[in-house]
Tab-separated table of C-alpha atoms in Angstrom:
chain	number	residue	atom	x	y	z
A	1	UNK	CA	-16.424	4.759	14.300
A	2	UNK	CA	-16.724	8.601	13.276
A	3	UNK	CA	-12.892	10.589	13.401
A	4	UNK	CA	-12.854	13.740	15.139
A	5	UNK	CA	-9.536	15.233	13.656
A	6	UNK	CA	-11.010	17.980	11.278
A	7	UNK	CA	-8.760	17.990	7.972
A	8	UNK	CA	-8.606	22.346	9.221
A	9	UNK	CA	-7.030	20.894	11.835
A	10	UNK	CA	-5.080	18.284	9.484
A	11	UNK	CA	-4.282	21.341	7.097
A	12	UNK	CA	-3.009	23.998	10.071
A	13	UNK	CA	-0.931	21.505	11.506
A	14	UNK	CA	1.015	20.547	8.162
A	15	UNK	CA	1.208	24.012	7.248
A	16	UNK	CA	-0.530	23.755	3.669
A	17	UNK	CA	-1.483	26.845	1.752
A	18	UNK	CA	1.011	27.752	-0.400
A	19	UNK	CA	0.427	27.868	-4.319
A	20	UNK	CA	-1.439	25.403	-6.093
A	21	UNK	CA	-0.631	24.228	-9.770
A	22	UNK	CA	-3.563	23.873	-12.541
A	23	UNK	CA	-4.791	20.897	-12.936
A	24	UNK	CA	-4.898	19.340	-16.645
A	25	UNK	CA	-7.644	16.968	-17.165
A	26	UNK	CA	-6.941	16.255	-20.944
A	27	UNK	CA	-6.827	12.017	-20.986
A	28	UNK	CA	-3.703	10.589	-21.542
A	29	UNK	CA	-2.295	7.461	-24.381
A	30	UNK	CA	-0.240	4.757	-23.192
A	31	UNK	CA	2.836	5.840	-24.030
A	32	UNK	CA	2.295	9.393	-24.625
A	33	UNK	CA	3.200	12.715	-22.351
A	34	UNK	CA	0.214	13.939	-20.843
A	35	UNK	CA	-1.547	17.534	-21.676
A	36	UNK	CA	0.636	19.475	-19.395
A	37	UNK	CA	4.180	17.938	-18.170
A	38	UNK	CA	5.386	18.175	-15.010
A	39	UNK	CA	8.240	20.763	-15.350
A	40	UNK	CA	11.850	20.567	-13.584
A	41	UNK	CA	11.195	22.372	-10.052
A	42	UNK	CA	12.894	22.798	-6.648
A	43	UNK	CA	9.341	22.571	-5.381
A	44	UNK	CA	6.418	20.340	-6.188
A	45	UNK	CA	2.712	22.196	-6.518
A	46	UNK	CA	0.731	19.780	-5.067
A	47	UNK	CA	-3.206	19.490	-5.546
A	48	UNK	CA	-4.963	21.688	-2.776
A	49	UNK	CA	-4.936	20.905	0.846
A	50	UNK	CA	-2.603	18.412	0.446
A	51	UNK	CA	1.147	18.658	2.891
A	52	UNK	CA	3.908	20.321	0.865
A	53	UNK	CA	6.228	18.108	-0.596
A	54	UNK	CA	9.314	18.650	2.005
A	55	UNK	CA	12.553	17.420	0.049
A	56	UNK	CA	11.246	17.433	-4.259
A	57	UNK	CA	14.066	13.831	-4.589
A	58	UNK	CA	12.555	12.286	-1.685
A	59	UNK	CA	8.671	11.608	-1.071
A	60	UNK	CA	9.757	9.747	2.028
A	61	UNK	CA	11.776	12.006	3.979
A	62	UNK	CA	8.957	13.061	6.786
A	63	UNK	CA	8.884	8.808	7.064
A	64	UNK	CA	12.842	8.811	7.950
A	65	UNK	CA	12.659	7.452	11.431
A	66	UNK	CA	11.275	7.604	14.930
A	67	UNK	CA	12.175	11.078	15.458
A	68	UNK	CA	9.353	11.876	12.757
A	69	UNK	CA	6.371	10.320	14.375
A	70	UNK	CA	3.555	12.677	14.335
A	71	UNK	CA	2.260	13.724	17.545
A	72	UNK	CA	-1.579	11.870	16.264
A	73	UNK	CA	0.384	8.781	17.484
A	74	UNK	CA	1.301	9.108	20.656
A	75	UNK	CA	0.250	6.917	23.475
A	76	UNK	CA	-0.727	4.358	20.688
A	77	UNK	CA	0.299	0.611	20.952
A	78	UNK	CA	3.552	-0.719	19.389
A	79	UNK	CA	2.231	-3.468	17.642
A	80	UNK	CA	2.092	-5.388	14.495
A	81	UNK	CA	-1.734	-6.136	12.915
A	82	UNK	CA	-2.080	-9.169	10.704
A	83	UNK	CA	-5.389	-9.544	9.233
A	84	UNK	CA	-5.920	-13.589	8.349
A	85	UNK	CA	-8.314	-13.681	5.256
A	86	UNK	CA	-9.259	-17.398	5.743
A	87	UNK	CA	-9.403	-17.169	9.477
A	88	UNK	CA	-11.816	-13.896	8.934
A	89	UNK	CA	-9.855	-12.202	12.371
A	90	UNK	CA	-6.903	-10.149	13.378
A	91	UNK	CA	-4.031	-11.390	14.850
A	92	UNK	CA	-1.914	-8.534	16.992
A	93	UNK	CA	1.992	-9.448	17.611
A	94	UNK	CA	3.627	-7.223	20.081
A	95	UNK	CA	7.324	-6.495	17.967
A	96	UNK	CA	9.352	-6.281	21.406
A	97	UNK	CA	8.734	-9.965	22.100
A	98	UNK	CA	7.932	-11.406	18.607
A	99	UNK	CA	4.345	-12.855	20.794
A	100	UNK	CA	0.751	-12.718	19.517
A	101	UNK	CA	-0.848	-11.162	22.607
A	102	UNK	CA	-4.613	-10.907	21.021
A	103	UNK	CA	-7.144	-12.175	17.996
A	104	UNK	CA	-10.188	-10.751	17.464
A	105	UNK	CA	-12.792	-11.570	14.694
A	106	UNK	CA	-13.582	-9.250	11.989
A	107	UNK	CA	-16.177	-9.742	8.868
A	108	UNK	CA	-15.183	-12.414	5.927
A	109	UNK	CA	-12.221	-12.031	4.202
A	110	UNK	CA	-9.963	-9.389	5.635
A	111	UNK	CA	-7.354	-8.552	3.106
A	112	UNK	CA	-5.194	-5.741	4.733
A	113	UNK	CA	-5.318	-3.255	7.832
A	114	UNK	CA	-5.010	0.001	6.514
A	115	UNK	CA	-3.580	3.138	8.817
A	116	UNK	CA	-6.389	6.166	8.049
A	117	UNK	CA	-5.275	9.772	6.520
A	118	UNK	CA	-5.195	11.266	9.912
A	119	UNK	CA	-3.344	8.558	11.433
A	120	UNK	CA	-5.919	7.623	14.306
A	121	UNK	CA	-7.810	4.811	12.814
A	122	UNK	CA	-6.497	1.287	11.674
A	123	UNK	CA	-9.170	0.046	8.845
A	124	UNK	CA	-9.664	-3.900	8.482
A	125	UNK	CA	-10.664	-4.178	4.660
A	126	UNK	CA	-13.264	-7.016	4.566
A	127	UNK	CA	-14.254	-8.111	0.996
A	128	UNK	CA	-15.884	-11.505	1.743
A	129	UNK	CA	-16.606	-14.186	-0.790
A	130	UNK	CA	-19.887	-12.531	-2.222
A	131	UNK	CA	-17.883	-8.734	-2.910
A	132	UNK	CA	-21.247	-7.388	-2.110
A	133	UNK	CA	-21.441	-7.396	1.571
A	134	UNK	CA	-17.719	-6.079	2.463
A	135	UNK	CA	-16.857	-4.346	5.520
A	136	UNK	CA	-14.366	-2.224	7.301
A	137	UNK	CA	-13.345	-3.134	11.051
A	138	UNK	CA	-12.161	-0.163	12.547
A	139	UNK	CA	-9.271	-0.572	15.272
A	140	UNK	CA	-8.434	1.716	17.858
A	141	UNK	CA	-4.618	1.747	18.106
A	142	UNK	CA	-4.781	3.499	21.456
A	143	UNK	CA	-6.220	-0.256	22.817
A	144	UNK	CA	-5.397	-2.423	19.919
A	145	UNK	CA	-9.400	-3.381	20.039
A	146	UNK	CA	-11.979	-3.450	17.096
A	147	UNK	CA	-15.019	-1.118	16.702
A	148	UNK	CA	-18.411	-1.729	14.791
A	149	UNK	CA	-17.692	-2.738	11.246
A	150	UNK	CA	-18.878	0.097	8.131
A	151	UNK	CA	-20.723	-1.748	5.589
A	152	UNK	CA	-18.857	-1.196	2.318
A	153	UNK	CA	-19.222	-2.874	-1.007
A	154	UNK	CA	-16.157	-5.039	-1.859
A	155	UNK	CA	-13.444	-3.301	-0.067
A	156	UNK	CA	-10.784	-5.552	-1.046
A	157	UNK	CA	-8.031	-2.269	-0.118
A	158	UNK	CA	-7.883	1.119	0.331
A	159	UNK	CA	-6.125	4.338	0.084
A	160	UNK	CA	-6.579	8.197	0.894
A	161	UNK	CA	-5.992	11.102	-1.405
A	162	UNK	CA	-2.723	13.612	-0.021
A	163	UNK	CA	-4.604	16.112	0.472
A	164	UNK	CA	-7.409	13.746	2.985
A	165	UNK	CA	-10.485	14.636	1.402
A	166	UNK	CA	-11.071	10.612	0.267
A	167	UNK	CA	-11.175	7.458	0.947
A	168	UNK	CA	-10.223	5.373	-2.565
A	169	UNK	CA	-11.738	1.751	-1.638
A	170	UNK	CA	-10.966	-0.691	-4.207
A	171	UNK	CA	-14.160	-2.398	-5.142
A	172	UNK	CA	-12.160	-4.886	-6.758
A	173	UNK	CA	-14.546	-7.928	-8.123
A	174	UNK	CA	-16.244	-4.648	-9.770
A	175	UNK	CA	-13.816	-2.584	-11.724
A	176	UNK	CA	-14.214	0.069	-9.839
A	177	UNK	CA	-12.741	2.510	-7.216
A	178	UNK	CA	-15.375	4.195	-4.591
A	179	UNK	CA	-14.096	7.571	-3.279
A	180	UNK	CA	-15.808	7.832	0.220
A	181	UNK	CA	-15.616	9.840	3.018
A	182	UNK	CA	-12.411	9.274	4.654
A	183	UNK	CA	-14.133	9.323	8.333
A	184	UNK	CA	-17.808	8.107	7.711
A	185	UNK	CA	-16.847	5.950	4.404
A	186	UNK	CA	-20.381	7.639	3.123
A	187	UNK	CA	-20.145	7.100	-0.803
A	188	UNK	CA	-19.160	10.532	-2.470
A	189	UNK	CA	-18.284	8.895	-6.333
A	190	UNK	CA	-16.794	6.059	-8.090
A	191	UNK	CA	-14.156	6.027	-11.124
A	192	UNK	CA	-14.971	2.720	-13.611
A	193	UNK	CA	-12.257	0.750	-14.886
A	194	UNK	CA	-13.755	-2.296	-17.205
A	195	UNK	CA	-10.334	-3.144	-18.304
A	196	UNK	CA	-8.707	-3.314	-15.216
A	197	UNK	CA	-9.575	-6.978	-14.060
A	198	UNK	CA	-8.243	-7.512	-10.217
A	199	UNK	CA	-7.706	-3.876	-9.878
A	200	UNK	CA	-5.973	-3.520	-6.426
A	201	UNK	CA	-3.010	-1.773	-5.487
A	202	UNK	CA	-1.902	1.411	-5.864
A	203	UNK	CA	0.347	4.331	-5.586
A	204	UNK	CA	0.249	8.364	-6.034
A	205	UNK	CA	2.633	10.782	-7.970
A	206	UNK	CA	4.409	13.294	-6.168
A	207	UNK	CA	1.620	16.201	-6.501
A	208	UNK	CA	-1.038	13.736	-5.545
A	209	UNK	CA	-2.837	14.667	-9.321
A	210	UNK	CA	-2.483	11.018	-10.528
A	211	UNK	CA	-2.471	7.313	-9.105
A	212	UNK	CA	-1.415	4.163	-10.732
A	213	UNK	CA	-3.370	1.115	-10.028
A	214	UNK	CA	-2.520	-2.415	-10.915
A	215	UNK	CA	-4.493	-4.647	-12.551
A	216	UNK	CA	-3.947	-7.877	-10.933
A	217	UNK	CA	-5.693	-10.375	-13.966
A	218	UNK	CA	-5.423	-8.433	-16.774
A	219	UNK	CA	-1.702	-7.218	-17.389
A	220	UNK	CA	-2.155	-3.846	-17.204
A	221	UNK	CA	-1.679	-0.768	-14.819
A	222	UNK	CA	-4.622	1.991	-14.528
A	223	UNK	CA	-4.039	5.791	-14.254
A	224	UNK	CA	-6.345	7.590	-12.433
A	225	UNK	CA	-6.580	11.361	-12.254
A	226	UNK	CA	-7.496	11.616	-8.678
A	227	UNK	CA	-8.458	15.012	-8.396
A	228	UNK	CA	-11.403	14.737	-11.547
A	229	UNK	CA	-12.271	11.215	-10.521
A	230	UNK	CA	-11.271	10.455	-14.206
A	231	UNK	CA	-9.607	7.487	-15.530
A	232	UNK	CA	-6.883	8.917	-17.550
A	233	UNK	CA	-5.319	5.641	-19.841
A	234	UNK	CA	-4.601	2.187	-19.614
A	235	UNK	CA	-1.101	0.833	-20.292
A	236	UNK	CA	-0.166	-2.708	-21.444
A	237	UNK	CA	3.172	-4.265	-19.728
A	238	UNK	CA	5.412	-6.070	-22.138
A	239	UNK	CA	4.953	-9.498	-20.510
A	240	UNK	CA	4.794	-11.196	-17.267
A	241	UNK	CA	0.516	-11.225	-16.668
A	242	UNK	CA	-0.158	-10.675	-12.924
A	243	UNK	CA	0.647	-7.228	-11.715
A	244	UNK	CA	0.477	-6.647	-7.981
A	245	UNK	CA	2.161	-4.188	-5.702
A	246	UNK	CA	3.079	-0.876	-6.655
A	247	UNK	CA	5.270	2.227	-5.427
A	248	UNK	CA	6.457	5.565	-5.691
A	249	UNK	CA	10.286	5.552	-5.959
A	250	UNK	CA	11.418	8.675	-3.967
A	251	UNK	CA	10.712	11.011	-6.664
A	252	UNK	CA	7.484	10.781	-7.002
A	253	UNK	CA	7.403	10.332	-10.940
A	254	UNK	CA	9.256	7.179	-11.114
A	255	UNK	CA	6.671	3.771	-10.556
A	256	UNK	CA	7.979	0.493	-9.675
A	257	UNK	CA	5.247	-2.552	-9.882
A	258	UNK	CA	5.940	-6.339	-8.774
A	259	UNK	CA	4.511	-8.716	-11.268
A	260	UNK	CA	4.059	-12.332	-9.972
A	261	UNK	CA	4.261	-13.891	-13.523
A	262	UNK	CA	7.649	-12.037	-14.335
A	263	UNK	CA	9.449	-12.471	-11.108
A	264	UNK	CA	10.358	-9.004	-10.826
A	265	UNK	CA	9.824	-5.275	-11.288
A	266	UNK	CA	8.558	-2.911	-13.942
A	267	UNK	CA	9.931	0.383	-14.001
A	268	UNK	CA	7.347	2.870	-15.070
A	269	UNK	CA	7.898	6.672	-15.947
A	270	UNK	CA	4.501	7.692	-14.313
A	271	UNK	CA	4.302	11.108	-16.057
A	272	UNK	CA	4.691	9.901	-19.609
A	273	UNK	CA	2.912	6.342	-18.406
A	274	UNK	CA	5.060	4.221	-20.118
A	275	UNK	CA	7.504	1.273	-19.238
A	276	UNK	CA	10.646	2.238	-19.113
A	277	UNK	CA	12.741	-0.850	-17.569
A	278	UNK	CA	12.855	-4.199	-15.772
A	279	UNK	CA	14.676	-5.904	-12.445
A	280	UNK	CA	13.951	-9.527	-12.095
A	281	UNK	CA	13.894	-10.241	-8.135
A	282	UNK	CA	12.843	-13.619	-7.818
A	283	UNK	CA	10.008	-16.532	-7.670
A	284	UNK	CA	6.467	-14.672	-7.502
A	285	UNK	CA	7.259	-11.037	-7.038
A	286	UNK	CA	4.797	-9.693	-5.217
A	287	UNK	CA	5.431	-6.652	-2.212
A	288	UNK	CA	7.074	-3.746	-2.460
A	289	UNK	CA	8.451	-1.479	0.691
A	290	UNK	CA	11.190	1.203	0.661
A	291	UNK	CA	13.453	2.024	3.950
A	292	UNK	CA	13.262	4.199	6.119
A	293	UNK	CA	16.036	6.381	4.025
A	294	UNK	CA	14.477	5.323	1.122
A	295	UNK	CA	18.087	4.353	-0.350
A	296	UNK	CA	16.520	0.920	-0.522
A	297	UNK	CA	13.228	-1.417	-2.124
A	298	UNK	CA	12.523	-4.399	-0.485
A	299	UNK	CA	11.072	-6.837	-2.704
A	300	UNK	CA	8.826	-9.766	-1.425
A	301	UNK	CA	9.251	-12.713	-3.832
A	302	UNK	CA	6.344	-15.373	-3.018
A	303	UNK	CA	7.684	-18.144	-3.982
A	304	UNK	CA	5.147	-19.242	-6.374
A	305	UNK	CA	3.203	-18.124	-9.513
A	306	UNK	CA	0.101	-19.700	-8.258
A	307	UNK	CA	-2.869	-17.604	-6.236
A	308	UNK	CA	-2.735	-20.208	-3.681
A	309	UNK	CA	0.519	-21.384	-3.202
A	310	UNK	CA	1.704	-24.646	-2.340
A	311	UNK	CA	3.367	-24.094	1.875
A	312	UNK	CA	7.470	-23.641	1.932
A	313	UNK	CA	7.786	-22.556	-1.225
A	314	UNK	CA	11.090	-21.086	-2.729
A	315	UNK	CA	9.876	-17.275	-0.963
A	316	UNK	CA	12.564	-14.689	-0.568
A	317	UNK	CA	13.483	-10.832	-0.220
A	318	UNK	CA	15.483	-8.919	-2.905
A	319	UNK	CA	17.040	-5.684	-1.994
A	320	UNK	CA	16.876	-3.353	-4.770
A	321	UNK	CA	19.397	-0.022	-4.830
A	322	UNK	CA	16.925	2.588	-5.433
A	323	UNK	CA	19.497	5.003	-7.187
A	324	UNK	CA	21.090	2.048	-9.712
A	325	UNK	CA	17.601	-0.155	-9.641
A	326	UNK	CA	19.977	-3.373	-8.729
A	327	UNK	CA	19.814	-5.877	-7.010
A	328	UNK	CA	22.131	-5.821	-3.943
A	329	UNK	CA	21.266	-9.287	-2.221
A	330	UNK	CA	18.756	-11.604	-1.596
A	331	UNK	CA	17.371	-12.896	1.513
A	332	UNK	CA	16.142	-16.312	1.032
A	333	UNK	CA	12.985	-17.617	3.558
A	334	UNK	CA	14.373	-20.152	5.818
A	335	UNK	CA	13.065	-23.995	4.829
A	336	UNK	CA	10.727	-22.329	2.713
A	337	UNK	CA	8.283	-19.659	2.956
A	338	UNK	CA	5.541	-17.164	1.450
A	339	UNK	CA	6.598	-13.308	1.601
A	340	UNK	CA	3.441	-11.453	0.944
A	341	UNK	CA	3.026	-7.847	2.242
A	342	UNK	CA	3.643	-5.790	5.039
A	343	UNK	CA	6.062	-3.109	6.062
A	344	UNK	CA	9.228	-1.732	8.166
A	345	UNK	CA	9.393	-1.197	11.599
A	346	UNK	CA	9.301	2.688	12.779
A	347	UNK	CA	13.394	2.288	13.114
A	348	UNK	CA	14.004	0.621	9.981
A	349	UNK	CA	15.420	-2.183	11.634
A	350	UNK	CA	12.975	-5.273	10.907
A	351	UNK	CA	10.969	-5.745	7.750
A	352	UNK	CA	7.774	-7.776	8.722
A	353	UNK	CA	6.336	-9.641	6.451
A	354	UNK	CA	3.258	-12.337	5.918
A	355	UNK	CA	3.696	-15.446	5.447
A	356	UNK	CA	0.594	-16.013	2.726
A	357	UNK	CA	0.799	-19.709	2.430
A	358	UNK	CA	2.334	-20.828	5.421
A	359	UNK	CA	-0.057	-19.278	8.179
A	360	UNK	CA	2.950	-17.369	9.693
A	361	UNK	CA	4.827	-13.700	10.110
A	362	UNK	CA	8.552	-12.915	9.167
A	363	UNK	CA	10.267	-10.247	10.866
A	364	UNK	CA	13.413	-10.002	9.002
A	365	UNK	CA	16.536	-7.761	10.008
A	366	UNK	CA	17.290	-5.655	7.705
A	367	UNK	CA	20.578	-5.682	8.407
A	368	UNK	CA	21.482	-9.575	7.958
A	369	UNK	CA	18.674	-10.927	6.792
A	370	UNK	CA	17.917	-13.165	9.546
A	371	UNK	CA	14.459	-14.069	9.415
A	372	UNK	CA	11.790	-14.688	12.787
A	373	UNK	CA	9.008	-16.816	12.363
A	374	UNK	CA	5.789	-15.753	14.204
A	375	UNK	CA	2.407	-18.640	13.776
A	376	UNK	CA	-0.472	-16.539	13.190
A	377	UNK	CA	-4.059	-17.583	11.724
A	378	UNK	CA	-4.813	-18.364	8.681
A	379	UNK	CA	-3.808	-17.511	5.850
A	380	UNK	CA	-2.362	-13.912	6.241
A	381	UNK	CA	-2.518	-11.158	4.083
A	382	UNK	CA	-1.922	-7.096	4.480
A	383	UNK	CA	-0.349	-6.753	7.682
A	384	UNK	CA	0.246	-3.146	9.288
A	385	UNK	CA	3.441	-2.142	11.374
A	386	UNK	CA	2.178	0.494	13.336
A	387	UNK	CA	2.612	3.220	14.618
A	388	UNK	CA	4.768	4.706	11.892
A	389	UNK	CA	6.865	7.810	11.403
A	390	UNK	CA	5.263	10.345	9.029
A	391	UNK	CA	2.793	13.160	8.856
A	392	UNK	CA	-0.299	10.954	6.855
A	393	UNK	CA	-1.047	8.108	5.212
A	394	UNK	CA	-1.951	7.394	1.659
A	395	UNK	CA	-3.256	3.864	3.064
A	396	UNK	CA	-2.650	-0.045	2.331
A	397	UNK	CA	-0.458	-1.466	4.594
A	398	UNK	CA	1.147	2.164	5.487
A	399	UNK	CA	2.928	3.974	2.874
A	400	UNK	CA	3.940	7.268	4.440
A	401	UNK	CA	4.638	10.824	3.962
């Protein structure tokens, strides 16, 4: 399914064109500044093409709310898209009556639905067992209803550069991270990692220059110059083992990263790409979302240290003070449960959730806590909220800007 939104278009609408920054592509050492450090600004010189950078302290703030949904989105379908990677199909839950109206079949393995630069598109990211065969399903979020799959090697997720010129699909039973056309997914070049076993996640600096990706089975993180298509360094965390979800604070410089094996948070200073603190969270840290004010990180804790997880495990939600990196409260799963990823509702009212282990949804209000459990198939994965405030997206499950 071809995208007809031209990233002119894209560009006119977001009003980009002001002054671009040089670009240093001198590698960096764990633990050492880069080349060319970011200096203190009022404004952030992104890489070209890419939306300005509206508030320099907050990343977030064209994400705030409903009053910030772009007008790509309108007309589309409220709903909430839940890819089940043993059940190889979608299931769609309409948020206003916790219901799943719809399943539809998709190729082997879907790990996450992933909202497109442009906003129009909802990708299915089908890896299947082989990692040679993949697939993305597009979705239509005007009807809610798949198109013909993309043949794509290993797409186990995927992001977009700011600036929309890329897809990133993480190729990850190959070390490797395809940049692609963001409309036709035609293969434009790939960045090698050998050292990053299980690379997966991800998450971009302020200035889109630089991403950090997580190496799920090796203990590391990845930084990726994503303007070269260079890997920049590699950087060893101090212990835990199994690194999986990764984001921005509101910043832009600042990285937090779930590690399942350490039951909580890194804090990584992305510039100088080194670690920097630690929160523990709870059981099998593994998702990471920040609210709509971006005040707050929610913090999915699995339950488990295991890949496949035993059902009703000891799953919960920390709620992490983004400006004192504490831990405010916890929301524990009712009789069990198996947080995985997902995102917040358009109003910041309900975090939903997966339910890995336990073939089920959680929409959770962020206000209390309480928790709603929604039987989907099985075993969920990288569910979508959609449609979300913000001008683009840099992909996964909908991290917007």
């Amino acid at each position: 399914m071809r995208l007809k939104t031209s990233l002119l278009a894209a560009c006119a609408l977001f009003g980009v064109g002001h002054a671009q920054a040089q670009q240093s592509t001198a590698p960096t050492v764990a633990g050492q500044a880069p080349a060319t450090a970011q200096p203190a600004a009022t404004t952030v010189q992104t890489i070209p093409g890419m939306p300005p950078v509206v508030d320099p302290a907050n990343i977030y703030s064209e994400a705030s709310g409903p009053d910030k949904m772009s007008p790509a989105v309108a007309g589309q379908l409220n709903r909430v898209y839940v890819p089940n990677l043993r059940g190889n199909s979608v299931s769609v839950i309409d948020p206003s009556t916790f219901k799943v109206v719809d399943t539809f079949p998709v190729g082997r393995s879907p790990q996450h639905v992933v909202p497109s630069w442009d906003l129009k598109t909802l990708w299915t990211t089908n890896n299947s067992e082989e990692r040679t065969d993949g697939s993305l399903t597009p979705i239509d979020p005007m009807t809610g209803k798949p198109g013909k799959a993309v043949p794509v090697d290993d797409p186990y997720n995927m992001y977009f550069t700011p600036d929309g010129q890329n897809a990133i699909v993480v190729a990850e039973a190959h070390h490797r991270l395809d940049f692609r056309d963001p409309h036709t997914m035609a293969l434009k070049g790939s960045v090698e990692a050998p050292r990053c076993a299980g690379i997966n996640h991800a998450a971009f600096s302020a200035d889109g220059r630089y991403a950090l990706f997580t190496c799920e089975f090796g203990r590391y993180l990845a930084k990726v110059d994503t303007v070269n298509r260079q890997l920049l360094g590699m950087l060893k965390l101090s212990k835990g083992g199994m690194p999986q979800d990764v984001l921005a604070a509101p910043d832009g410089h600042k990285f937090y990263v779930a590690d399942m094996h350490a039951d909580g948070v890194f804090i990584i200073d992305g510039d100088q790409f080194k670690e920097t603190g630690f929160i523990p969270t709870g059981l099998g840290t593994h998702g990471l979302y920040p609210s709509r004010d971006a005040k707050l990180l929610y913090v999915a804790n699995r339950g488990s240290h295991m890949i496949h997880g035993p059902r009703h495990s000891k799953g919960s939600v920390a709620v992490v003070d983004f400006a004192t990196d504490k831990v405010l409260k916890t929301w524990p799963i009712p009789g069990g449960g198996s947080p995985d990823m997902g995102n917040v509702s358009a109003d910041g009212s309900m975090l939903w959730l997966s339910g890995r282990f336990d073939d089920e949804v959680y929409a959770i209000n962020t206000q209390t806590g309480a928790v709603k459990k929604i039987r989907v198939g099985y075993e969920p994965h990288g569910l979508t909220v959609w449609p979300q405030p913000g001008r683009y997206s840099i992909g996964h499950t909908g991290i917007m800007h």
